[in-house]
Coordinates of C-alpha atoms in Angstrom, one line a residue:
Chain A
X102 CA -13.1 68.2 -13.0
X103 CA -13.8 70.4 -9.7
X104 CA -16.2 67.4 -7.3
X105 CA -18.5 70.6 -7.0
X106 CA -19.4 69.3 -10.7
X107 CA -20.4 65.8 -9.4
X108 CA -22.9 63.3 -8.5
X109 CA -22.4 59.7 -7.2
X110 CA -24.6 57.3 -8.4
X111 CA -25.7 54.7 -5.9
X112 CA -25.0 51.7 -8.0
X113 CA -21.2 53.1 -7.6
X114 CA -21.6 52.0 -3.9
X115 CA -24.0 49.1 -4.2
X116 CA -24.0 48.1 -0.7
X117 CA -24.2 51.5 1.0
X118 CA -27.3 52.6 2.4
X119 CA -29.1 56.1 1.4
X120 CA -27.8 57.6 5.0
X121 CA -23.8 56.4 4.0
X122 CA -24.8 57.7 0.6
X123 CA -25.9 60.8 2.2
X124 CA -22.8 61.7 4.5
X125 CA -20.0 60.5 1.6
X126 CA -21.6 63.2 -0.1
X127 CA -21.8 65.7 2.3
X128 CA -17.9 64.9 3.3
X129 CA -16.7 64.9 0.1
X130 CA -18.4 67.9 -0.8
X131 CA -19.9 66.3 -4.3
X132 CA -23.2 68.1 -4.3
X133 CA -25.6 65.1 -5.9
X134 CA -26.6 62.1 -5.7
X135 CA -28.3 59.6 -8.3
X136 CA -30.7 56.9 -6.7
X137 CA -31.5 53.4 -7.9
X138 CA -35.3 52.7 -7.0
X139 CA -33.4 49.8 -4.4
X140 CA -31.9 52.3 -2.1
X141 CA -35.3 53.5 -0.7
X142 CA -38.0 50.9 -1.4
X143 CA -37.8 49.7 2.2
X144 CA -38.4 53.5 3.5
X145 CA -40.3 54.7 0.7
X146 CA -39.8 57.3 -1.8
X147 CA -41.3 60.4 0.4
X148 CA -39.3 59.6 3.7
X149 CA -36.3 59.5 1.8
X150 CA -36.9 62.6 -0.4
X151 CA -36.8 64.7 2.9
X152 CA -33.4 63.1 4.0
X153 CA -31.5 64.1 1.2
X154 CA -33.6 67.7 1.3
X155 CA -32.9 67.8 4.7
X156 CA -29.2 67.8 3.7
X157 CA -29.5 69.8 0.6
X158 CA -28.3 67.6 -2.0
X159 CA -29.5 67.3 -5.6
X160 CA -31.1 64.1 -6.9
X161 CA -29.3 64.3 -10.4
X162 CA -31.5 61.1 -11.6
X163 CA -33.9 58.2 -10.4
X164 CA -32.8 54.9 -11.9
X165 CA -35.1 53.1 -13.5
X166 CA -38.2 53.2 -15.5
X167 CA -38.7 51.6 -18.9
X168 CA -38.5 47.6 -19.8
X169 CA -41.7 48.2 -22.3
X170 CA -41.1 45.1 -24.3
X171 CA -43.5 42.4 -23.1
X172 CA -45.1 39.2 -24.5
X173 CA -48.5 40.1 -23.4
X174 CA -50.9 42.9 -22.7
X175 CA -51.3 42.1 -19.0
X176 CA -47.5 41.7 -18.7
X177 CA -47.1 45.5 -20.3
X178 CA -49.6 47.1 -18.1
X179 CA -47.9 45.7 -14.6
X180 CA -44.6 47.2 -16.0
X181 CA -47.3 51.0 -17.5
X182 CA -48.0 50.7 -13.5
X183 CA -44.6 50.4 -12.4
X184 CA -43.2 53.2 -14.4
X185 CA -45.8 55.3 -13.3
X186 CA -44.8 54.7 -9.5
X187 CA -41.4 55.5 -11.2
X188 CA -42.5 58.8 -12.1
X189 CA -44.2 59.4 -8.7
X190 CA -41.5 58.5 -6.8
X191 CA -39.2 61.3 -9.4
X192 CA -41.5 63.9 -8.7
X193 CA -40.9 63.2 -4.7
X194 CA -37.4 63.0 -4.8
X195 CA -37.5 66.6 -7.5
X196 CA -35.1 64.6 -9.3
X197 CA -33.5 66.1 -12.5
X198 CA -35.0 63.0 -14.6
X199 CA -36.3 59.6 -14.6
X200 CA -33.7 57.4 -16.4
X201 CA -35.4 54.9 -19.2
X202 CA -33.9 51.8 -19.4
X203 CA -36.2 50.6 -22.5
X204 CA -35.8 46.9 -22.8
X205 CA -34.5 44.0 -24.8
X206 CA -35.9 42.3 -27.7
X207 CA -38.2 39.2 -25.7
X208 CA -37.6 36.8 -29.0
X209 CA -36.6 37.4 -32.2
X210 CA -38.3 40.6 -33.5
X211 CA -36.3 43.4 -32.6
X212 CA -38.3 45.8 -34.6
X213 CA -41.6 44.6 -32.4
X214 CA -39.4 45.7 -29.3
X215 CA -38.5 48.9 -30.6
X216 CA -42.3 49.8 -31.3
X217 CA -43.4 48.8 -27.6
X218 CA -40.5 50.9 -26.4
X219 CA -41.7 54.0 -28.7
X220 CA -45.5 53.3 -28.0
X221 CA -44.9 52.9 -24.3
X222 CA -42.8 56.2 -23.7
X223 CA -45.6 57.8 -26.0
X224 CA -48.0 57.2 -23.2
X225 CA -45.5 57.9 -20.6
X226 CA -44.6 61.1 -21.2
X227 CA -47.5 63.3 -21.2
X228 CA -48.2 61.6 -17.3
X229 CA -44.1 62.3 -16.3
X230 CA -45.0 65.6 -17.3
X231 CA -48.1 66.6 -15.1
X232 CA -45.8 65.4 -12.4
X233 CA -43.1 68.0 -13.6
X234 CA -41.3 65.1 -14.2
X235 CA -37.8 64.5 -17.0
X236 CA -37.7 61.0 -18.9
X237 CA -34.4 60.5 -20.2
X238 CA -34.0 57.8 -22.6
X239 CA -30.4 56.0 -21.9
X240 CA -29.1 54.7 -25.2
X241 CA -27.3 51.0 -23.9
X242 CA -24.3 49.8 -25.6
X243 CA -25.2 47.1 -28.3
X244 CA -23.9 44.3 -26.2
X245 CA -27.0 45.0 -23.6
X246 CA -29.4 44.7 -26.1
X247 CA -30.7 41.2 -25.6
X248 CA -31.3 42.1 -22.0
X249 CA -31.7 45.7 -21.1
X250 CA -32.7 47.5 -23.9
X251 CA -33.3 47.6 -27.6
X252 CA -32.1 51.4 -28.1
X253 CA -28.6 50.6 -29.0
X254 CA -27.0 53.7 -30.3
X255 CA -27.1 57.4 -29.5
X256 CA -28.7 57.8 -33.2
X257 CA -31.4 55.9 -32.1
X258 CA -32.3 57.7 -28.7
X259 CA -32.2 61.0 -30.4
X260 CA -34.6 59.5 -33.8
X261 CA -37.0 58.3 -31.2
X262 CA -36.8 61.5 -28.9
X263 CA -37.6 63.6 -32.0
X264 CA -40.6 61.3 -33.5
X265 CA -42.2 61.7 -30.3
X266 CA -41.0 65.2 -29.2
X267 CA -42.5 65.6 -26.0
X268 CA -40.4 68.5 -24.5
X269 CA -39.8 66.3 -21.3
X270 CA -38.5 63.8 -23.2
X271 CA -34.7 63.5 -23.4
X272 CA -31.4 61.5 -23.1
X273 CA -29.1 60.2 -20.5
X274 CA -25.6 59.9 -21.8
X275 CA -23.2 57.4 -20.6
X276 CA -19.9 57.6 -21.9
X277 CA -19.3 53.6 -21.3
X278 CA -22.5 53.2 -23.8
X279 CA -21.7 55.4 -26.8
X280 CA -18.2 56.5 -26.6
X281 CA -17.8 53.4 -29.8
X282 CA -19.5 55.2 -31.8
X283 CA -17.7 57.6 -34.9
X284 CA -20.9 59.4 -35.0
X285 CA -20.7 60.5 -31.0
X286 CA -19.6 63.8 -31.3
X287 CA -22.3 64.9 -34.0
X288 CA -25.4 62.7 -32.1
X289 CA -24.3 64.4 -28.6
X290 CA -24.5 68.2 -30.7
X291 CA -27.8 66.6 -31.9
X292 CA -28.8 65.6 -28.5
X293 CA -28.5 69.6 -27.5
X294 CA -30.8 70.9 -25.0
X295 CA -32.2 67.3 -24.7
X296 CA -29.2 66.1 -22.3
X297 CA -31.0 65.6 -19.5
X298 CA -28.3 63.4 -17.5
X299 CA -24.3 62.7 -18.4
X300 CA -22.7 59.8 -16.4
X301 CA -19.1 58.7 -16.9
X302 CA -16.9 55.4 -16.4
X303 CA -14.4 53.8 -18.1
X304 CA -13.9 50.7 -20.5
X305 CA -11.7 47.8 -19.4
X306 CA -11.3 44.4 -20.3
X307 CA -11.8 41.9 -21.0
X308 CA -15.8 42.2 -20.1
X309 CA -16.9 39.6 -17.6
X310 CA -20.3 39.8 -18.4
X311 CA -21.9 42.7 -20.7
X312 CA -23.3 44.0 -17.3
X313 CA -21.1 45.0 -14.6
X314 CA -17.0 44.9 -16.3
X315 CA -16.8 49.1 -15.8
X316 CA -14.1 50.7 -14.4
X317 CA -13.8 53.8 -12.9
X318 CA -13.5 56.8 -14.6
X319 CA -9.7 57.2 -15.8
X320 CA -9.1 53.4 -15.4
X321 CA -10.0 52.7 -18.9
X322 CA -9.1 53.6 -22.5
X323 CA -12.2 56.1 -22.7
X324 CA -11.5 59.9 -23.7
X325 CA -13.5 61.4 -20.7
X326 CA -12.5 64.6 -20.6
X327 CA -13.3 64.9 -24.5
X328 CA -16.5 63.4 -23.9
X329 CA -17.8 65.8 -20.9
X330 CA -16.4 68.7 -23.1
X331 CA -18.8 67.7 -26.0
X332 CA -22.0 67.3 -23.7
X333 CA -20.6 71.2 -22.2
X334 CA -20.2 72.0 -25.9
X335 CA -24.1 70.5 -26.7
X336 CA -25.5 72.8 -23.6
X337 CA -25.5 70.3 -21.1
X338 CA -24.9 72.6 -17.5
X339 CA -26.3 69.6 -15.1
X340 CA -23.6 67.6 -12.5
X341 CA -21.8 64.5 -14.1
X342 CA -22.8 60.9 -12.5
X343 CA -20.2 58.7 -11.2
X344 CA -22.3 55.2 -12.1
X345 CA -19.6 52.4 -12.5
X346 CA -21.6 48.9 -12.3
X347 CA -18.1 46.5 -11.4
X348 CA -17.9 43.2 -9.5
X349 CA -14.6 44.0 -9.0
X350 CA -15.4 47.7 -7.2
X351 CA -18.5 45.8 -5.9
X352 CA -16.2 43.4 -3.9
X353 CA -14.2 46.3 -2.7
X354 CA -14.3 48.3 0.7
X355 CA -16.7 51.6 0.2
X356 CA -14.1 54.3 1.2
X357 CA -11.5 52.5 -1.3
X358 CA -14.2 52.9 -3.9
X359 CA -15.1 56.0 -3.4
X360 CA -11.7 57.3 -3.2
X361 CA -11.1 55.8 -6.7
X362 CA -14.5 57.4 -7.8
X363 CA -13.5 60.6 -6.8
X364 CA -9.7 60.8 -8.0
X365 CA -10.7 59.5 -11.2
X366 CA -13.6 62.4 -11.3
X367 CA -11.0 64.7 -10.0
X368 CA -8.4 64.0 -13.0
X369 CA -10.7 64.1 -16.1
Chain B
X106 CA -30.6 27.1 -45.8
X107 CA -29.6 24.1 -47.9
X108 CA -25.4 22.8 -47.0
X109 CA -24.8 23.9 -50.7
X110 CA -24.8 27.4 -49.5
X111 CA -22.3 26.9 -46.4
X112 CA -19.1 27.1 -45.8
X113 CA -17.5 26.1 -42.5
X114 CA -14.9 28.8 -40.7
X115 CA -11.7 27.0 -39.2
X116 CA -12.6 28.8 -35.6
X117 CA -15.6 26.9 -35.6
X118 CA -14.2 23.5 -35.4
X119 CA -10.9 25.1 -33.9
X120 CA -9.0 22.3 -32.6
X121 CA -9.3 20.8 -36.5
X122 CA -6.6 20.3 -39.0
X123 CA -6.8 21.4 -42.2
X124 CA -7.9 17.5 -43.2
X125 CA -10.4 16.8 -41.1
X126 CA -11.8 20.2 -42.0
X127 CA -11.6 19.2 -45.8
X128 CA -13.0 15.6 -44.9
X129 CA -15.6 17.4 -42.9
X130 CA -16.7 19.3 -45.9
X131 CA -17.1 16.4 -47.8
X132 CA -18.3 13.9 -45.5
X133 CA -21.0 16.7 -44.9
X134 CA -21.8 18.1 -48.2
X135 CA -20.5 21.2 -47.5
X136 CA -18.7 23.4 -50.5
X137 CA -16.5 25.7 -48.9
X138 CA -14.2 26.5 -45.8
X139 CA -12.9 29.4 -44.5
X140 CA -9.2 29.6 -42.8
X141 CA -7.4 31.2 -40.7
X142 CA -3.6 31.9 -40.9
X143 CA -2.9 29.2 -38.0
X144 CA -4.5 26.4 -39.9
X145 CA -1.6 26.3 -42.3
X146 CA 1.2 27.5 -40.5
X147 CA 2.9 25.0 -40.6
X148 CA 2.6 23.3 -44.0
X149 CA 2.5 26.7 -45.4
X150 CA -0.2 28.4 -47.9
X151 CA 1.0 27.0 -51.2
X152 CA 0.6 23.4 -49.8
X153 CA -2.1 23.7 -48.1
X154 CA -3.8 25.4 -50.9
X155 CA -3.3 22.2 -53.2
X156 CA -4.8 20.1 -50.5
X157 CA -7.7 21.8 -50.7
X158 CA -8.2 22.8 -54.6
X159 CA -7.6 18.6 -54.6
X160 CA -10.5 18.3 -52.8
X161 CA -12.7 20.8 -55.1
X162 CA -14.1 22.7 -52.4
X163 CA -14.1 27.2 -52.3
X164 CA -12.0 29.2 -49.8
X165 CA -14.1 32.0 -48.7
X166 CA -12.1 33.8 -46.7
X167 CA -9.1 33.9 -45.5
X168 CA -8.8 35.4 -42.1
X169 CA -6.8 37.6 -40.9
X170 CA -5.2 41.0 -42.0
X171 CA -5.5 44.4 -40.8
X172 CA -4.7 45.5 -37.1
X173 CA -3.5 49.0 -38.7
X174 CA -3.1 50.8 -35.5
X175 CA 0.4 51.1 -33.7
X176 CA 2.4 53.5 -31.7
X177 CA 5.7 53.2 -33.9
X178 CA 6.3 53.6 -37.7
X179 CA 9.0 50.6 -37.1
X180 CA 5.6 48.0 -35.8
X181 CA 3.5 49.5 -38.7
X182 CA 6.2 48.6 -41.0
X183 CA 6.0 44.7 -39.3
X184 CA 2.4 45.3 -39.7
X185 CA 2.5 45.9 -42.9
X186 CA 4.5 43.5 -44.4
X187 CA 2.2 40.9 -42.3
X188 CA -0.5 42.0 -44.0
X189 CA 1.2 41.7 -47.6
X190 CA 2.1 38.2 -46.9
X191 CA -1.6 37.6 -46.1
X192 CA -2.7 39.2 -49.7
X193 CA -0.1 36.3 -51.1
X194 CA -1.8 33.7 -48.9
X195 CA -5.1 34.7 -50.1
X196 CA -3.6 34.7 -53.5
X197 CA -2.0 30.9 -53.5
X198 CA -5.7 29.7 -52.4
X199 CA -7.9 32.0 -54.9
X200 CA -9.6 33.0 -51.5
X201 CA -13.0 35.0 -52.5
X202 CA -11.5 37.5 -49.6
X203 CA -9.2 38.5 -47.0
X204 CA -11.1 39.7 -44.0
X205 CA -10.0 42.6 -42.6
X206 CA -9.8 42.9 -38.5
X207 CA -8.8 46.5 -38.5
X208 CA -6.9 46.9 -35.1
X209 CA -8.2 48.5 -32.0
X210 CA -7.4 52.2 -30.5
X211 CA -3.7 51.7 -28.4
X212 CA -4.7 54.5 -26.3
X213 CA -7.4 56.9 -25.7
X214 CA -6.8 58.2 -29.2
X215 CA -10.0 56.7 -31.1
X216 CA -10.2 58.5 -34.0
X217 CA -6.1 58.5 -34.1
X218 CA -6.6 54.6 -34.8
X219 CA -9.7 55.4 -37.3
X220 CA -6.9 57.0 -39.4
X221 CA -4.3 54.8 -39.3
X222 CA -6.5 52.2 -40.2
X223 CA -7.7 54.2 -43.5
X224 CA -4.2 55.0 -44.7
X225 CA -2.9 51.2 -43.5
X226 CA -6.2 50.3 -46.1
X227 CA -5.2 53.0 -48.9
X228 CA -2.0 51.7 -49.0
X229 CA -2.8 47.5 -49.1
X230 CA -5.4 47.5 -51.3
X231 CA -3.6 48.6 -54.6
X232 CA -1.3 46.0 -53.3
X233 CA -4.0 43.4 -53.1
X234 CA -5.3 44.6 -56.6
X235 CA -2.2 43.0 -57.9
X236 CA -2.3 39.9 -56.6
X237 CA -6.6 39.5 -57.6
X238 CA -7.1 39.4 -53.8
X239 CA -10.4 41.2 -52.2
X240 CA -10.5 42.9 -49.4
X241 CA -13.0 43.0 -47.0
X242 CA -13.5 45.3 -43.7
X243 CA -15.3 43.6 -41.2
X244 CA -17.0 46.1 -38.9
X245 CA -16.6 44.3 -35.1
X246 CA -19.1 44.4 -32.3
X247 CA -18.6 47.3 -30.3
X248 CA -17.6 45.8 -27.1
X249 CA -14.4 44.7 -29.3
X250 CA -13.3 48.2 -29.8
X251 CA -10.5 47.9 -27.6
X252 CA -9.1 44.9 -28.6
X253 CA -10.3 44.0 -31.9
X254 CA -11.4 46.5 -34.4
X255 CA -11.9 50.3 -34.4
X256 CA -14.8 49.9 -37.4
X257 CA -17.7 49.6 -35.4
X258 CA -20.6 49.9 -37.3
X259 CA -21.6 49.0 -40.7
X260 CA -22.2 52.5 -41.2
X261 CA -18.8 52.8 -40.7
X262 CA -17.4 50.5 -42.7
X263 CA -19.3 51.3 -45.9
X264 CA -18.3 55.0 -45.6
X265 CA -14.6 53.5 -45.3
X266 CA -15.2 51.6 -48.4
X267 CA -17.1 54.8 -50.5
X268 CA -14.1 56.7 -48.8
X269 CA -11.3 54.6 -50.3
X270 CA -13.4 53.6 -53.6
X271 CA -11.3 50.7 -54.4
X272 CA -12.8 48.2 -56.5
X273 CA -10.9 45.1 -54.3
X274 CA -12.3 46.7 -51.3
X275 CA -15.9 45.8 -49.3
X276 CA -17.5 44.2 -46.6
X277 CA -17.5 40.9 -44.4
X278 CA -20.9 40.9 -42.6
X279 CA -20.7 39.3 -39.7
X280 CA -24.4 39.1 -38.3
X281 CA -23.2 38.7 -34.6
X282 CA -21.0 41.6 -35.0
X283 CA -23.9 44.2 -36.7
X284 CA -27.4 43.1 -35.8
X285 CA -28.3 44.8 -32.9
X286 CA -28.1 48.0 -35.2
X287 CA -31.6 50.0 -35.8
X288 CA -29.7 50.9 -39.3
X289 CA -28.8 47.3 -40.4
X290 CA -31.3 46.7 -43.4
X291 CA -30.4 50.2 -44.7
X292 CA -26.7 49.9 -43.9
X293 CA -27.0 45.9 -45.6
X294 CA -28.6 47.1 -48.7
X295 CA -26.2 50.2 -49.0
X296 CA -22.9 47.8 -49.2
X297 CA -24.8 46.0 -52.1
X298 CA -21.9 44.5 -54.4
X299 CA -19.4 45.5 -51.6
X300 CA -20.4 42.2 -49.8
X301 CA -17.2 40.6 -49.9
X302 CA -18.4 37.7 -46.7
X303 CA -21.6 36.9 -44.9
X304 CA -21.3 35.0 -41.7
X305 CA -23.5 33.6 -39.3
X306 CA -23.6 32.6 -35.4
X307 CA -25.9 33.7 -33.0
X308 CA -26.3 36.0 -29.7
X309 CA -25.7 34.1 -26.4
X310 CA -26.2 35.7 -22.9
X311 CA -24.1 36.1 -20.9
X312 CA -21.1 37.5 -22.4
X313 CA -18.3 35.6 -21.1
X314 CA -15.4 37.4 -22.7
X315 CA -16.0 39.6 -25.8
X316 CA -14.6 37.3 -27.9
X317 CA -15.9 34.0 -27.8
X318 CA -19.1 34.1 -26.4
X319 CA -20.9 33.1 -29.5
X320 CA -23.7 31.0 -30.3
X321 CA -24.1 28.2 -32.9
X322 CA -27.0 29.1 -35.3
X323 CA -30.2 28.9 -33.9
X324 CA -28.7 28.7 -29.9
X325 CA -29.6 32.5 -29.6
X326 CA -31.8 35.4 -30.1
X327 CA -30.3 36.9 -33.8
X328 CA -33.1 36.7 -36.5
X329 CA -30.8 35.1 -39.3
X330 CA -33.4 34.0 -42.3
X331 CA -33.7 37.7 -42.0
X332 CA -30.5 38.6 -42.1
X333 CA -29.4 36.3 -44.5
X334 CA -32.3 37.7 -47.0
X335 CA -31.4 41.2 -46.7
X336 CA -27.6 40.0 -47.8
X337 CA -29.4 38.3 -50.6
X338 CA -31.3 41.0 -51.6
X339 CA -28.3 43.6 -52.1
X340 CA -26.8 41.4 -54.5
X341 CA -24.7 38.6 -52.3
X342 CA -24.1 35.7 -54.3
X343 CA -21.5 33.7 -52.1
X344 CA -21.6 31.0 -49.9
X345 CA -22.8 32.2 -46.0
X346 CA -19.8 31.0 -43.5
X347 CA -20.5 29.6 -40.4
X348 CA -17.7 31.5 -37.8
X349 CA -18.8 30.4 -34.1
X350 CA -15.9 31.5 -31.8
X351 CA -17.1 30.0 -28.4
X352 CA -15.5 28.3 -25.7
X353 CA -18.0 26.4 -24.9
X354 CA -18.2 24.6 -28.0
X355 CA -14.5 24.4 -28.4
X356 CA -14.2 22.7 -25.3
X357 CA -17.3 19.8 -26.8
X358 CA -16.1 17.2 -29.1
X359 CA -15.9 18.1 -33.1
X360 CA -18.5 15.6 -34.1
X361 CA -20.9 17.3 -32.1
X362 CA -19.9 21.2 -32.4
X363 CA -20.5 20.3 -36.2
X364 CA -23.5 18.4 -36.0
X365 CA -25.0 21.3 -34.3
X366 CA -23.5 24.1 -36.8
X367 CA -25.0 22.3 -39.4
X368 CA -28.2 21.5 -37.8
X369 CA -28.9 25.2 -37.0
X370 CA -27.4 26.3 -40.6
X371 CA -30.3 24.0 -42.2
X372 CA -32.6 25.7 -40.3
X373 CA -31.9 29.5 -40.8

């Protein structure tokens, strides 16, 4: 795929800051960018919004609101606070959507989790959308579940978007979370209209850890270009995210990583 | 659960022989065992499977055949007679099943491999017919696509099994490998009679490896009184296996690895 197509997530290049994130952009002529909330909580959302404005790039998606499962009342209404600065901090940034990262089961009662998650984007979503703001639920592969989030399957992401069917309410698709699935090429068609963010990586193993094992796109047994050709085929017209969360790339020199990103982008 | 219900899979207690597994069962009160192939390698099937109809105790399952998928017709010919000496294995012990680990994707090819295992299964299970021997699919975790298994959901493995209509052909219901899914219940009571195996571990965090990460009963975060009820209320009858693949508790004395499978087994 063409780099005029792409977007590099900043978890890709964990240790850069916004202003590196900003010129490999630029230099590479990839015309987005896709911020975790880490990369500007020391300058603040608004200061950072006009850097990337000021060199015309496209914030493709903020990462991360969500993590509604809670023990307690007083424990879900710090993290209703905290998605609603999430929101705030979308709308800033115009970013193409707010990715939800839902949350695991706390104990045992997985069904309890999946209400909060359900009752607490119901709540959400009508105040993302005042802001002019996107919430994309990202479906997590089922080996996350005990500790990022309790919507394990692209079934389930679309089921819930439809109960609640708030029309800023959608899905981001990662290939590394869904590409299991026999069912992925009919839930993505499902999806439609409601693909609101793609992001690509690959699958390697063995998986050291069910958190940060990726590889980048083409290093891995995953049929990317068959997968960005569904999301195209669904209606999807947005960039495609480069997010690879890797120890191994992690402990890698930036410009070797980014070269890797990018070839890998460049062949699928 | 009351021991009468339990049967204790070789992997749990790997570094065991066949007798101190039997002498385990007894000591403990425990009426069945599960093997796999490397437990009687070297005595061979017939022999072993005197030693253990000696000691009056049930064969569950006998692990494993399947791994369909291969680049050449020459390995699927290897692959298939491996599998037909594992239907006679079954056969000498009057194993209540064969589990079925159905191979992974060799290449990007994912559906490619979904075939391959359907014919490889079309074509054993007549086979198995003959010899009394059941076989059951055991849908794999997703994060073992690429090494393990290709089935992986329980979705679809019972529309493998409706597929295929083979009255020797079901289900082994691994709760570690299938409980993160939103469709479970549904998906549990749809197998029905087609539950072949039911085995329990638990979820552990973090993954170390996507094999053998597991938890004894009780260590993690799976809900298996539920679990093991919705098994009971599509029909299951059998025994419920105890199958803990984990390094951590291979590398801890047998004494204590069963002490604890059997503590948390008495408490599900």
């Amino acid at each position: 795929m063409n780099l005029d197509r792409c977007s590099i997530n900043s978890i890709t290049l964990r240790s850069a800051g916004l202003p590196e994130l900003i010129e490999t952009a630029l230099s590479r002529g990839v015309p987005g960018l896709a911020l975790w909330r880490d990369v500007y909580s020391e300058s603040g959302a608004a200061a950072a919004a006009r850097d990337v404005r000021a060199a015309g790039l496209r914030i493709t998606s903020i990462c991360r609101g969500g993590m509604f499962p809670a023990a307690s009342a007083s424990e879900r209404s710090v993290i209703a606070a905290d998605n609603r600065r999430a929101v705030e901090e979308a709308h800033e940034f115009g970013a193409e959507c707010l990715v939800m990262v839902c949350g695991a089961a706390t104990d045992k009662d997985l069904s309890g989790a999946r209400e909060q998650i359900e009752d607490g984007l119901r709540v959400l979503a009508p105040y993302a959308e005042q802001a002019g703001v996107r919430l994309a639920i990202e479906p997590m592969h089922p080996m996350m579940i005990a500790d990022r989030s309790a919507i394990s399957s692209l079934t389930e992401a679309n089921d819930v978007v439809e109960r609640i069917g708030a029309p800023n309410l959608g899905i981001a698709l990662d290939a590394y979370h869904v590409w299991w699935d026999v069912s992925m090429a009919a839930q993505i068609q499902r999806a439609g209209k409601s693909l609101f963010s793609v992001q690509v990586c690959d699958w390697v193993t063995p998986i050291n850890g069910q958190l940060s094992s990726r590889g980048m796109p083409g290093e891995g047994v995953i049929d990317l270009g068959a997968f960005v050709s569904l999301a195209d085929a669904a209606g999807y017209e947005g960039l495609i995210e480069i997010e690879v969360l890797s120890d191994r790339w992690w402990s890698t020199p930036i410009e070797q990583a980014i070269d890797a990103a990018l070839d890998g982008f460049a062949q699928i």
